[in-house]
Amino acid sequence: MTQIYVVGHKNPDNDSIMAAYAYANLKNMTDADNQYVPVRLGDLPAESAMIFEEYGIEPPALIERVGEGDVLVLVDHNEMGQAVDGIEDAEVAEIIDHHRIADVSTSAPITFINLPWGSTTSIITKLYEYFGIDTDRQIAACLLSAILTDTVILKSPTATKTDAEHVEKLAKVLDVDPVEFGMKIFKSRGGDDDVAVEDICGRDSKEFNFGGKKCWIAQYETVDLEGLRARTADIAAQVAKIQEEGGYDAALMLLTDIIVEGSDFIAAGDTDFIADAFEISFDDGPVWMPGVLSRKKQVAAKLIDYAG
Ligand SMILES: [Mn+2]
């Protein structure tokens, strides 16, 4: 019996945490030959902690690195820069993801399921159906919470019809109104005033390689961007610090207002590259981008196209 880690990306968001938990659970019910252990690469997001607490679930354990002999299932990422340290020495047994195909490679054929849906947990919802396994209240809460955070309560352009169907189905299991449930999830993150600038910038950051340019892109979702703008200067200073100390060509912070539906872009480093791609200018500081909610579909994809 091999022990296999199911792991999401670094700086885990709710989707990475819940995908690891729910997929390990599914695999343990469908593959008797191995033992699947959900793990995480960073602090639990507030909403994940709330769901685990409320539904009496043991959260995935924290790991820092893997090595020779370790076997992994990657969920919610397939990009080396976002993967656990030491992955090059470990074996990747499976990938379940909803991001662009990036640079994780394997020596043998594996199960690699990648669908352009709103969240990895949405794909996992479909896999529960595929294996004919009912989602109990615990699993339904995990899956629903993460579909709703990843799709910003289905408002993000990444949300598909399938995601909406899954939301409806899981909300029925829990007997909740999905929008109310989603608002409760977002509110569990607390007011912005309690969040340090380091956390605003660090909570959900990812590394990308755009045609040789090493870029850092972070996103912070709020329901009160106007209030958060009082701290724009401090946030900009932190973004500049991260760009410099991390050796990034560019760093971009998205402060996303999920109610008004749009983001402030705060950039540092090679900002011309970003400004040109979006046909904007950072000469006067941060730029408000109406309608931009998705880092993946509206920001990273654009920079990949521009770099290519
Ligand atoms: Mn995701």
mmCIF file of C-alpha atoms and ligand atoms in Angstrom:
data_model
loop_
_atom_site.group_PDB
_atom_site.id
_atom_site.type_symbol
_atom_site.label_atom_id
_atom_site.label_comp_id
_atom_site.label_asym_id
_atom_site.label_seq_id
_atom_site.Cartn_x
_atom_site.Cartn_y
_atom_site.Cartn_z
ATOM 1 C CA MET A 1 0.000 0.000 0.000
ATOM 2 C CA THR A 2 1.572 3.241 -1.116
ATOM 3 C CA GLN A 3 0.892 6.450 0.725
ATOM 4 C CA ILE A 4 0.091 9.197 -1.775
ATOM 5 C CA TYR A 5 -0.097 12.879 -0.967
ATOM 6 C CA VAL A 6 -2.884 14.901 -2.555
ATOM 7 C CA VAL A 7 -1.620 18.461 -2.698
ATOM 8 C CA GLY A 8 -2.693 21.843 -4.050
ATOM 9 C CA HIS A 9 -0.506 24.826 -4.898
ATOM 10 C CA LYS A 10 1.676 26.975 -2.671
ATOM 11 C CA ASN A 11 -0.088 29.797 -0.821
ATOM 12 C CA PRO A 12 -3.187 27.637 -0.963
ATOM 13 C CA ASP A 13 -6.583 29.133 -1.640
ATOM 14 C CA ASN A 14 -9.833 27.482 -0.620
ATOM 15 C CA ASP A 15 -10.030 25.546 -3.916
ATOM 16 C CA SER A 16 -6.576 23.995 -3.422
ATOM 17 C CA ILE A 17 -7.382 23.000 0.155
ATOM 18 C CA MET A 18 -10.849 21.610 -0.552
ATOM 19 C CA ALA A 19 -9.772 19.863 -3.751
ATOM 20 C CA ALA A 20 -7.012 18.068 -1.830
ATOM 21 C CA TYR A 21 -9.404 17.030 0.939
ATOM 22 C CA ALA A 22 -12.301 15.964 -1.276
ATOM 23 C CA TYR A 23 -10.190 14.188 -3.891
ATOM 24 C CA ALA A 24 -8.200 12.232 -1.283
ATOM 25 C CA ASN A 25 -11.552 11.183 0.199
ATOM 26 C CA LEU A 26 -12.842 10.053 -3.208
ATOM 27 C CA LYS A 27 -9.640 8.174 -4.039
ATOM 28 C CA ASN A 28 -9.719 6.365 -0.698
ATOM 29 C CA MET A 29 -13.205 5.106 -1.575
ATOM 30 C CA THR A 30 -12.338 4.058 -5.113
ATOM 31 C CA ASP A 31 -8.732 2.807 -4.922
ATOM 32 C CA ALA A 32 -8.184 0.186 -2.219
ATOM 33 C CA ASP A 33 -4.541 -0.341 -3.178
ATOM 34 C CA ASN A 34 -3.256 2.999 -1.988
ATOM 35 C CA GLN A 35 -3.756 5.376 0.879
ATOM 36 C CA TYR A 36 -4.396 9.005 -0.074
ATOM 37 C CA VAL A 37 -3.448 11.737 2.382
ATOM 38 C CA PRO A 38 -4.598 15.335 1.792
ATOM 39 C CA VAL A 39 -1.892 17.884 2.592
ATOM 40 C CA ARG A 40 -1.377 21.642 2.184
ATOM 41 C CA LEU A 41 1.589 23.919 1.512
ATOM 42 C CA GLY A 42 0.608 26.910 3.655
ATOM 43 C CA ASP A 43 -1.814 28.406 6.151
ATOM 44 C CA LEU A 44 -5.473 27.526 5.904
ATOM 45 C CA PRO A 45 -7.549 30.339 4.382
ATOM 46 C CA ALA A 46 -10.102 31.678 6.897
ATOM 47 C CA GLU A 47 -13.025 30.253 4.938
ATOM 48 C CA SER A 48 -11.464 26.763 4.801
ATOM 49 C CA ALA A 49 -10.893 26.879 8.569
ATOM 50 C CA MET A 50 -14.506 27.923 9.082
ATOM 51 C CA ILE A 51 -15.909 25.066 6.968
ATOM 52 C CA PHE A 52 -13.661 22.441 8.596
ATOM 53 C CA GLU A 53 -14.675 23.694 12.046
ATOM 54 C CA GLU A 54 -18.385 23.890 11.263
ATOM 55 C CA TYR A 55 -18.564 20.447 9.656
ATOM 56 C CA GLY A 56 -16.169 18.698 12.058
ATOM 57 C CA ILE A 57 -13.464 17.916 9.501
ATOM 58 C CA GLU A 58 -9.779 17.385 10.270
ATOM 59 C CA PRO A 59 -7.884 19.846 8.005
ATOM 60 C CA PRO A 60 -5.128 18.611 5.672
ATOM 61 C CA ALA A 61 -1.716 18.535 7.360
ATOM 62 C CA LEU A 62 0.971 21.067 6.484
ATOM 63 C CA ILE A 63 4.021 19.817 4.591
ATOM 64 C CA GLU A 64 7.022 21.834 3.491
ATOM 65 C CA ARG A 65 8.774 19.646 0.982
ATOM 66 C CA VAL A 66 8.773 16.246 -0.632
ATOM 67 C CA GLY A 67 11.597 14.079 -1.883
ATOM 68 C CA GLU A 68 12.728 10.826 -3.429
ATOM 69 C CA GLY A 69 10.123 8.097 -2.975
ATOM 70 C CA ASP A 70 7.189 10.429 -2.391
ATOM 71 C CA VAL A 71 4.168 10.032 -4.660
ATOM 72 C CA LEU A 72 1.898 13.001 -5.373
ATOM 73 C CA VAL A 73 -1.469 13.819 -6.830
ATOM 74 C CA LEU A 74 -1.456 17.474 -7.855
ATOM 75 C CA VAL A 75 -4.723 19.347 -7.636
ATOM 76 C CA ASP A 76 -5.443 22.909 -8.771
ATOM 77 C CA HIS A 77 -2.008 23.439 -10.392
ATOM 78 C CA ASN A 78 0.394 21.921 -12.906
ATOM 79 C CA GLU A 79 3.058 24.624 -12.853
ATOM 80 C CA MET A 80 6.467 23.946 -11.253
ATOM 81 C CA GLY A 81 6.721 27.429 -9.762
ATOM 82 C CA GLN A 82 3.539 26.782 -7.781
ATOM 83 C CA ALA A 83 4.315 23.202 -6.725
ATOM 84 C CA VAL A 84 5.754 21.780 -3.511
ATOM 85 C CA ASP A 85 9.514 22.120 -3.021
ATOM 86 C CA GLY A 86 11.342 18.934 -4.004
ATOM 87 C CA ILE A 87 8.740 17.911 -6.590
ATOM 88 C CA GLU A 88 11.514 17.204 -9.113
ATOM 89 C CA ASP A 89 12.593 14.234 -6.957
ATOM 90 C CA ALA A 90 9.073 12.902 -6.366
ATOM 91 C CA GLU A 91 6.681 10.987 -8.589
ATOM 92 C CA VAL A 92 3.535 12.678 -9.910
ATOM 93 C CA ALA A 93 0.788 10.039 -10.113
ATOM 94 C CA GLU A 94 -2.154 12.212 -11.178
ATOM 95 C CA ILE A 95 -3.101 15.802 -11.945
ATOM 96 C CA ILE A 96 -6.597 17.278 -11.593
ATOM 97 C CA ASP A 97 -6.630 20.934 -12.608
ATOM 98 C CA HIS A 98 -8.418 23.810 -14.299
ATOM 99 C CA HIS A 99 -5.455 26.020 -15.234
ATOM 100 C CA ARG A 100 -3.421 26.321 -18.416
ATOM 101 C CA ILE A 101 -1.169 23.360 -19.185
ATOM 102 C CA ALA A 102 2.208 24.454 -17.889
ATOM 103 C CA ASP A 103 5.460 22.652 -17.175
ATOM 104 C CA VAL A 104 5.048 19.690 -14.821
ATOM 105 C CA SER A 105 6.282 16.632 -16.709
ATOM 106 C CA THR A 106 6.286 12.920 -15.916
ATOM 107 C CA SER A 107 8.208 9.876 -17.125
ATOM 108 C CA ALA A 108 5.141 7.636 -17.423
ATOM 109 C CA PRO A 109 1.581 8.224 -18.622
ATOM 110 C CA ILE A 110 -0.729 9.379 -15.845
ATOM 111 C CA THR A 111 -4.319 10.409 -15.260
ATOM 112 C CA PHE A 112 -4.311 14.105 -16.143
ATOM 113 C CA ILE A 113 -7.738 15.708 -16.057
ATOM 114 C CA ASN A 114 -7.795 19.352 -17.027
ATOM 115 C CA LEU A 115 -11.041 21.121 -17.783
ATOM 116 C CA PRO A 116 -11.673 24.822 -18.313
ATOM 117 C CA TRP A 117 -14.233 24.985 -15.510
ATOM 118 C CA GLY A 118 -14.492 27.494 -12.692
ATOM 119 C CA SER A 119 -12.765 25.443 -10.025
ATOM 120 C CA THR A 120 -10.897 22.205 -9.454
ATOM 121 C CA THR A 121 -13.566 21.258 -6.919
ATOM 122 C CA SER A 122 -16.133 21.458 -9.718
ATOM 123 C CA ILE A 123 -14.177 18.782 -11.621
ATOM 124 C CA ILE A 124 -14.028 16.730 -8.424
ATOM 125 C CA THR A 125 -17.799 17.103 -8.005
ATOM 126 C CA LYS A 126 -18.139 15.562 -11.470
ATOM 127 C CA LEU A 127 -15.733 12.746 -10.507
ATOM 128 C CA TYR A 128 -17.902 11.862 -7.500
ATOM 129 C CA GLU A 129 -20.791 11.532 -9.969
ATOM 130 C CA TYR A 130 -18.639 9.506 -12.349
ATOM 131 C CA PHE A 131 -17.782 7.002 -9.619
ATOM 132 C CA GLY A 132 -21.393 6.945 -8.417
ATOM 133 C CA ILE A 133 -20.519 8.197 -4.961
ATOM 134 C CA ASP A 134 -22.920 10.533 -3.166
ATOM 135 C CA THR A 135 -21.463 13.653 -1.628
ATOM 136 C CA ASP A 136 -22.349 13.681 2.076
ATOM 137 C CA ARG A 137 -22.836 16.983 3.912
ATOM 138 C CA GLN A 138 -19.154 17.303 4.791
ATOM 139 C CA ILE A 139 -17.912 16.777 1.258
ATOM 140 C CA ALA A 140 -20.720 18.893 -0.211
ATOM 141 C CA ALA A 141 -19.781 21.803 2.068
ATOM 142 C CA CYS A 142 -16.121 21.560 1.055
ATOM 143 C CA LEU A 143 -16.912 21.383 -2.662
ATOM 144 C CA LEU A 144 -19.590 24.078 -2.649
ATOM 145 C CA SER A 145 -17.502 26.536 -0.635
ATOM 146 C CA ALA A 146 -14.594 26.228 -3.055
ATOM 147 C CA ILE A 147 -16.656 26.423 -6.255
ATOM 148 C CA LEU A 148 -18.141 29.626 -4.843
ATOM 149 C CA THR A 149 -14.828 31.196 -3.824
ATOM 150 C CA ASP A 150 -13.052 30.291 -7.072
ATOM 151 C CA THR A 151 -15.903 31.598 -9.235
ATOM 152 C CA VAL A 152 -16.705 34.574 -6.950
ATOM 153 C CA ILE A 153 -20.212 33.201 -6.398
ATOM 154 C CA LEU A 154 -20.446 32.347 -10.127
ATOM 155 C CA LYS A 155 -19.796 35.974 -11.154
ATOM 156 C CA SER A 156 -16.305 35.368 -12.550
ATOM 157 C CA PRO A 157 -15.963 34.922 -16.341
ATOM 158 C CA THR A 158 -14.355 31.565 -15.517
ATOM 159 C CA ALA A 159 -17.683 30.217 -14.226
ATOM 160 C CA THR A 160 -19.387 27.767 -16.585
ATOM 161 C CA LYS A 161 -22.861 26.267 -16.858
ATOM 162 C CA THR A 162 -21.479 23.085 -15.303
ATOM 163 C CA ASP A 163 -20.257 25.025 -12.271
ATOM 164 C CA ALA A 164 -23.717 26.512 -11.840
ATOM 165 C CA GLU A 165 -25.269 23.039 -12.022
ATOM 166 C CA HIS A 166 -22.848 21.747 -9.394
ATOM 167 C CA VAL A 167 -23.586 24.702 -7.131
ATOM 168 C CA GLU A 168 -27.298 23.996 -7.356
ATOM 169 C CA LYS A 169 -26.841 20.308 -6.673
ATOM 170 C CA LEU A 170 -24.481 20.753 -3.701
ATOM 171 C CA ALA A 171 -26.613 23.521 -2.183
ATOM 172 C CA LYS A 172 -29.513 21.053 -2.215
ATOM 173 C CA VAL A 173 -27.479 18.504 -0.245
ATOM 174 C CA LEU A 174 -26.811 21.183 2.371
ATOM 175 C CA ASP A 175 -30.273 22.735 2.100
ATOM 176 C CA VAL A 176 -28.789 26.226 1.778
ATOM 177 C CA ASP A 177 -29.263 29.184 -0.537
ATOM 178 C CA PRO A 178 -26.048 29.240 -2.596
ATOM 179 C CA VAL A 179 -25.674 33.024 -2.702
ATOM 180 C CA GLU A 180 -26.247 33.363 1.057
ATOM 181 C CA PHE A 181 -23.831 30.494 1.673
ATOM 182 C CA GLY A 182 -21.294 32.197 -0.603
ATOM 183 C CA MET A 183 -21.609 35.565 1.124
ATOM 184 C CA LYS A 184 -21.107 33.857 4.486
ATOM 185 C CA ILE A 185 -17.929 32.250 3.109
ATOM 186 C CA PHE A 186 -16.554 35.578 1.841
ATOM 187 C CA LYS A 187 -17.484 37.356 5.087
ATOM 188 C CA SER A 188 -15.581 34.745 7.118
ATOM 189 C CA ARG A 189 -12.414 36.370 5.778
ATOM 190 C CA GLY A 190 -13.135 39.294 8.097
ATOM 191 C CA GLY A 191 -12.811 43.034 7.542
ATOM 192 C CA ASP A 192 -9.817 44.307 5.601
ATOM 193 C CA ASP A 193 -8.707 46.479 8.528
ATOM 194 C CA ASP A 194 -7.698 43.368 10.466
ATOM 195 C CA VAL A 195 -5.504 42.129 7.626
ATOM 196 C CA ALA A 196 -1.829 43.146 7.571
ATOM 197 C CA VAL A 197 -0.383 44.455 4.306
ATOM 198 C CA GLU A 198 1.878 41.371 4.187
ATOM 199 C CA ASP A 199 -1.224 39.159 4.226
ATOM 200 C CA ILE A 200 -3.096 41.218 1.660
ATOM 201 C CA CYS A 201 -0.176 40.643 -0.699
ATOM 202 C CA GLY A 202 0.752 37.135 0.438
ATOM 203 C CA ARG A 203 -2.518 35.321 0.941
ATOM 204 C CA ASP A 204 -3.099 34.353 -2.671
ATOM 205 C CA SER A 205 0.021 34.931 -4.706
ATOM 206 C CA LYS A 206 1.311 32.860 -7.599
ATOM 207 C CA GLU A 207 4.439 32.770 -9.677
ATOM 208 C CA PHE A 208 4.292 32.719 -13.474
ATOM 209 C CA ASN A 209 6.741 32.572 -16.326
ATOM 210 C CA PHE A 210 5.613 34.693 -19.257
ATOM 211 C CA GLY A 211 8.021 34.127 -22.153
ATOM 212 C CA GLY A 212 11.034 34.146 -19.830
ATOM 213 C CA LYS A 213 9.731 36.890 -17.579
ATOM 214 C CA LYS A 214 9.360 35.726 -13.995
ATOM 215 C CA CYS A 215 6.235 37.360 -12.643
ATOM 216 C CA TRP A 216 4.429 37.406 -9.345
ATOM 217 C CA ILE A 217 0.698 38.007 -9.410
ATOM 218 C CA ALA A 218 -1.350 38.226 -6.249
ATOM 219 C CA GLN A 219 -5.034 38.773 -5.741
ATOM 220 C CA TYR A 220 -6.970 39.976 -2.737
ATOM 221 C CA GLU A 221 -10.744 39.894 -2.816
ATOM 222 C CA THR A 222 -12.740 42.427 -0.845
ATOM 223 C CA VAL A 223 -16.306 43.668 -0.542
ATOM 224 C CA ASP A 224 -15.073 47.212 0.207
ATOM 225 C CA LEU A 225 -12.310 48.332 -2.132
ATOM 226 C CA GLU A 226 -13.040 51.987 -1.401
ATOM 227 C CA GLY A 227 -12.117 51.403 2.270
ATOM 228 C CA LEU A 228 -9.017 49.416 1.323
ATOM 229 C CA ARG A 229 -7.750 52.232 -0.942
ATOM 230 C CA ALA A 230 -6.724 54.166 2.191
ATOM 231 C CA ARG A 231 -3.805 51.736 2.319
ATOM 232 C CA THR A 232 -2.859 51.759 -1.376
ATOM 233 C CA ALA A 233 0.541 53.385 -0.699
ATOM 234 C CA ASP A 234 1.483 50.725 1.877
ATOM 235 C CA ILE A 235 0.307 47.948 -0.420
ATOM 236 C CA ALA A 236 2.276 49.413 -3.349
ATOM 237 C CA ALA A 237 5.405 49.573 -1.174
ATOM 238 C CA GLN A 238 4.925 45.914 -0.221
ATOM 239 C CA VAL A 239 4.451 44.900 -3.876
ATOM 240 C CA ALA A 240 7.681 46.738 -4.782
ATOM 241 C CA LYS A 241 9.496 44.974 -1.942
ATOM 242 C CA ILE A 242 8.267 41.553 -3.061
ATOM 243 C CA GLN A 243 9.290 42.276 -6.661
ATOM 244 C CA GLU A 244 12.782 43.300 -5.606
ATOM 245 C CA GLU A 245 13.455 40.701 -2.939
ATOM 246 C CA GLY A 246 11.877 37.876 -4.936
ATOM 247 C CA GLY A 247 13.947 38.705 -8.026
ATOM 248 C CA TYR A 248 10.813 39.038 -10.151
ATOM 249 C CA ASP A 249 10.793 40.900 -13.451
ATOM 250 C CA ALA A 250 7.376 42.210 -12.521
ATOM 251 C CA ALA A 251 4.918 42.027 -9.661
ATOM 252 C CA LEU A 252 1.229 42.733 -9.974
ATOM 253 C CA MET A 253 -1.290 43.000 -7.169
ATOM 254 C CA LEU A 254 -5.000 42.759 -7.952
ATOM 255 C CA LEU A 255 -7.305 44.274 -5.353
ATOM 256 C CA THR A 256 -10.619 42.859 -6.472
ATOM 257 C CA ASP A 257 -13.988 44.204 -5.390
ATOM 258 C CA ILE A 258 -16.411 41.305 -5.807
ATOM 259 C CA ILE A 259 -19.491 43.491 -5.302
ATOM 260 C CA VAL A 260 -18.601 46.352 -7.669
ATOM 261 C CA GLU A 261 -16.890 43.768 -9.931
ATOM 262 C CA GLY A 262 -13.494 45.052 -10.887
ATOM 263 C CA SER A 263 -9.898 45.304 -9.696
ATOM 264 C CA ASP A 264 -7.267 47.873 -8.865
ATOM 265 C CA PHE A 265 -3.948 46.920 -10.509
ATOM 266 C CA ILE A 266 -0.863 47.817 -8.477
ATOM 267 C CA ALA A 267 2.359 46.971 -10.287
ATOM 268 C CA ALA A 268 6.104 47.041 -9.658
ATOM 269 C CA GLY A 269 9.237 46.236 -11.694
ATOM 270 C CA ASP A 270 8.860 45.894 -15.462
ATOM 271 C CA THR A 271 5.465 47.572 -15.415
ATOM 272 C CA ASP A 272 5.738 48.560 -19.110
ATOM 273 C CA PHE A 273 5.254 44.907 -20.025
ATOM 274 C CA ILE A 274 1.980 44.810 -18.085
ATOM 275 C CA ALA A 275 0.877 48.296 -19.126
ATOM 276 C CA ASP A 276 1.445 47.486 -22.814
ATOM 277 C CA ALA A 277 -0.390 44.173 -22.580
ATOM 278 C CA PHE A 278 -3.444 45.885 -21.105
ATOM 279 C CA GLU A 279 -3.027 49.169 -22.994
ATOM 280 C CA ILE A 280 -2.998 51.118 -19.751
ATOM 281 C CA SER A 281 -0.467 53.331 -17.982
ATOM 282 C CA PHE A 282 0.843 53.139 -14.435
ATOM 283 C CA ASP A 283 2.278 56.678 -14.656
ATOM 284 C CA ASP A 284 -0.333 57.917 -12.186
ATOM 285 C CA GLY A 285 -0.096 54.867 -9.939
ATOM 286 C CA PRO A 286 -2.658 52.083 -9.569
ATOM 287 C CA VAL A 287 -5.216 51.539 -12.329
ATOM 288 C CA TRP A 288 -8.874 50.616 -11.832
ATOM 289 C CA MET A 289 -9.881 47.795 -14.211
ATOM 290 C CA PRO A 290 -13.646 47.436 -14.322
ATOM 291 C CA GLY A 291 -14.935 43.902 -14.827
ATOM 292 C CA VAL A 292 -11.632 42.190 -14.055
ATOM 293 C CA LEU A 293 -12.343 39.441 -11.507
ATOM 294 C CA SER A 294 -10.253 36.522 -12.756
ATOM 295 C CA ARG A 295 -6.472 36.435 -12.454
ATOM 296 C CA LYS A 296 -6.365 33.355 -14.622
ATOM 297 C CA LYS A 297 -8.672 34.243 -17.472
ATOM 298 C CA GLN A 298 -8.409 38.020 -17.607
ATOM 299 C CA VAL A 299 -4.847 38.638 -16.422
ATOM 300 C CA ALA A 300 -2.483 35.653 -16.738
ATOM 301 C CA ALA A 301 -3.963 34.545 -20.071
ATOM 302 C CA LYS A 302 -3.547 38.062 -21.444
ATOM 303 C CA LEU A 303 0.099 38.250 -20.351
ATOM 304 C CA ILE A 304 0.813 34.810 -21.846
ATOM 305 C CA ASP A 305 -0.663 35.945 -25.168
ATOM 306 C CA TYR A 306 1.252 39.201 -25.032
ATOM 307 C CA ALA A 307 4.573 37.506 -24.167
ATOM 308 C CA GLY A 308 4.068 34.900 -26.911
HETATM 309 MN MN MN B 1 -8.699 26.768 -8.428
#
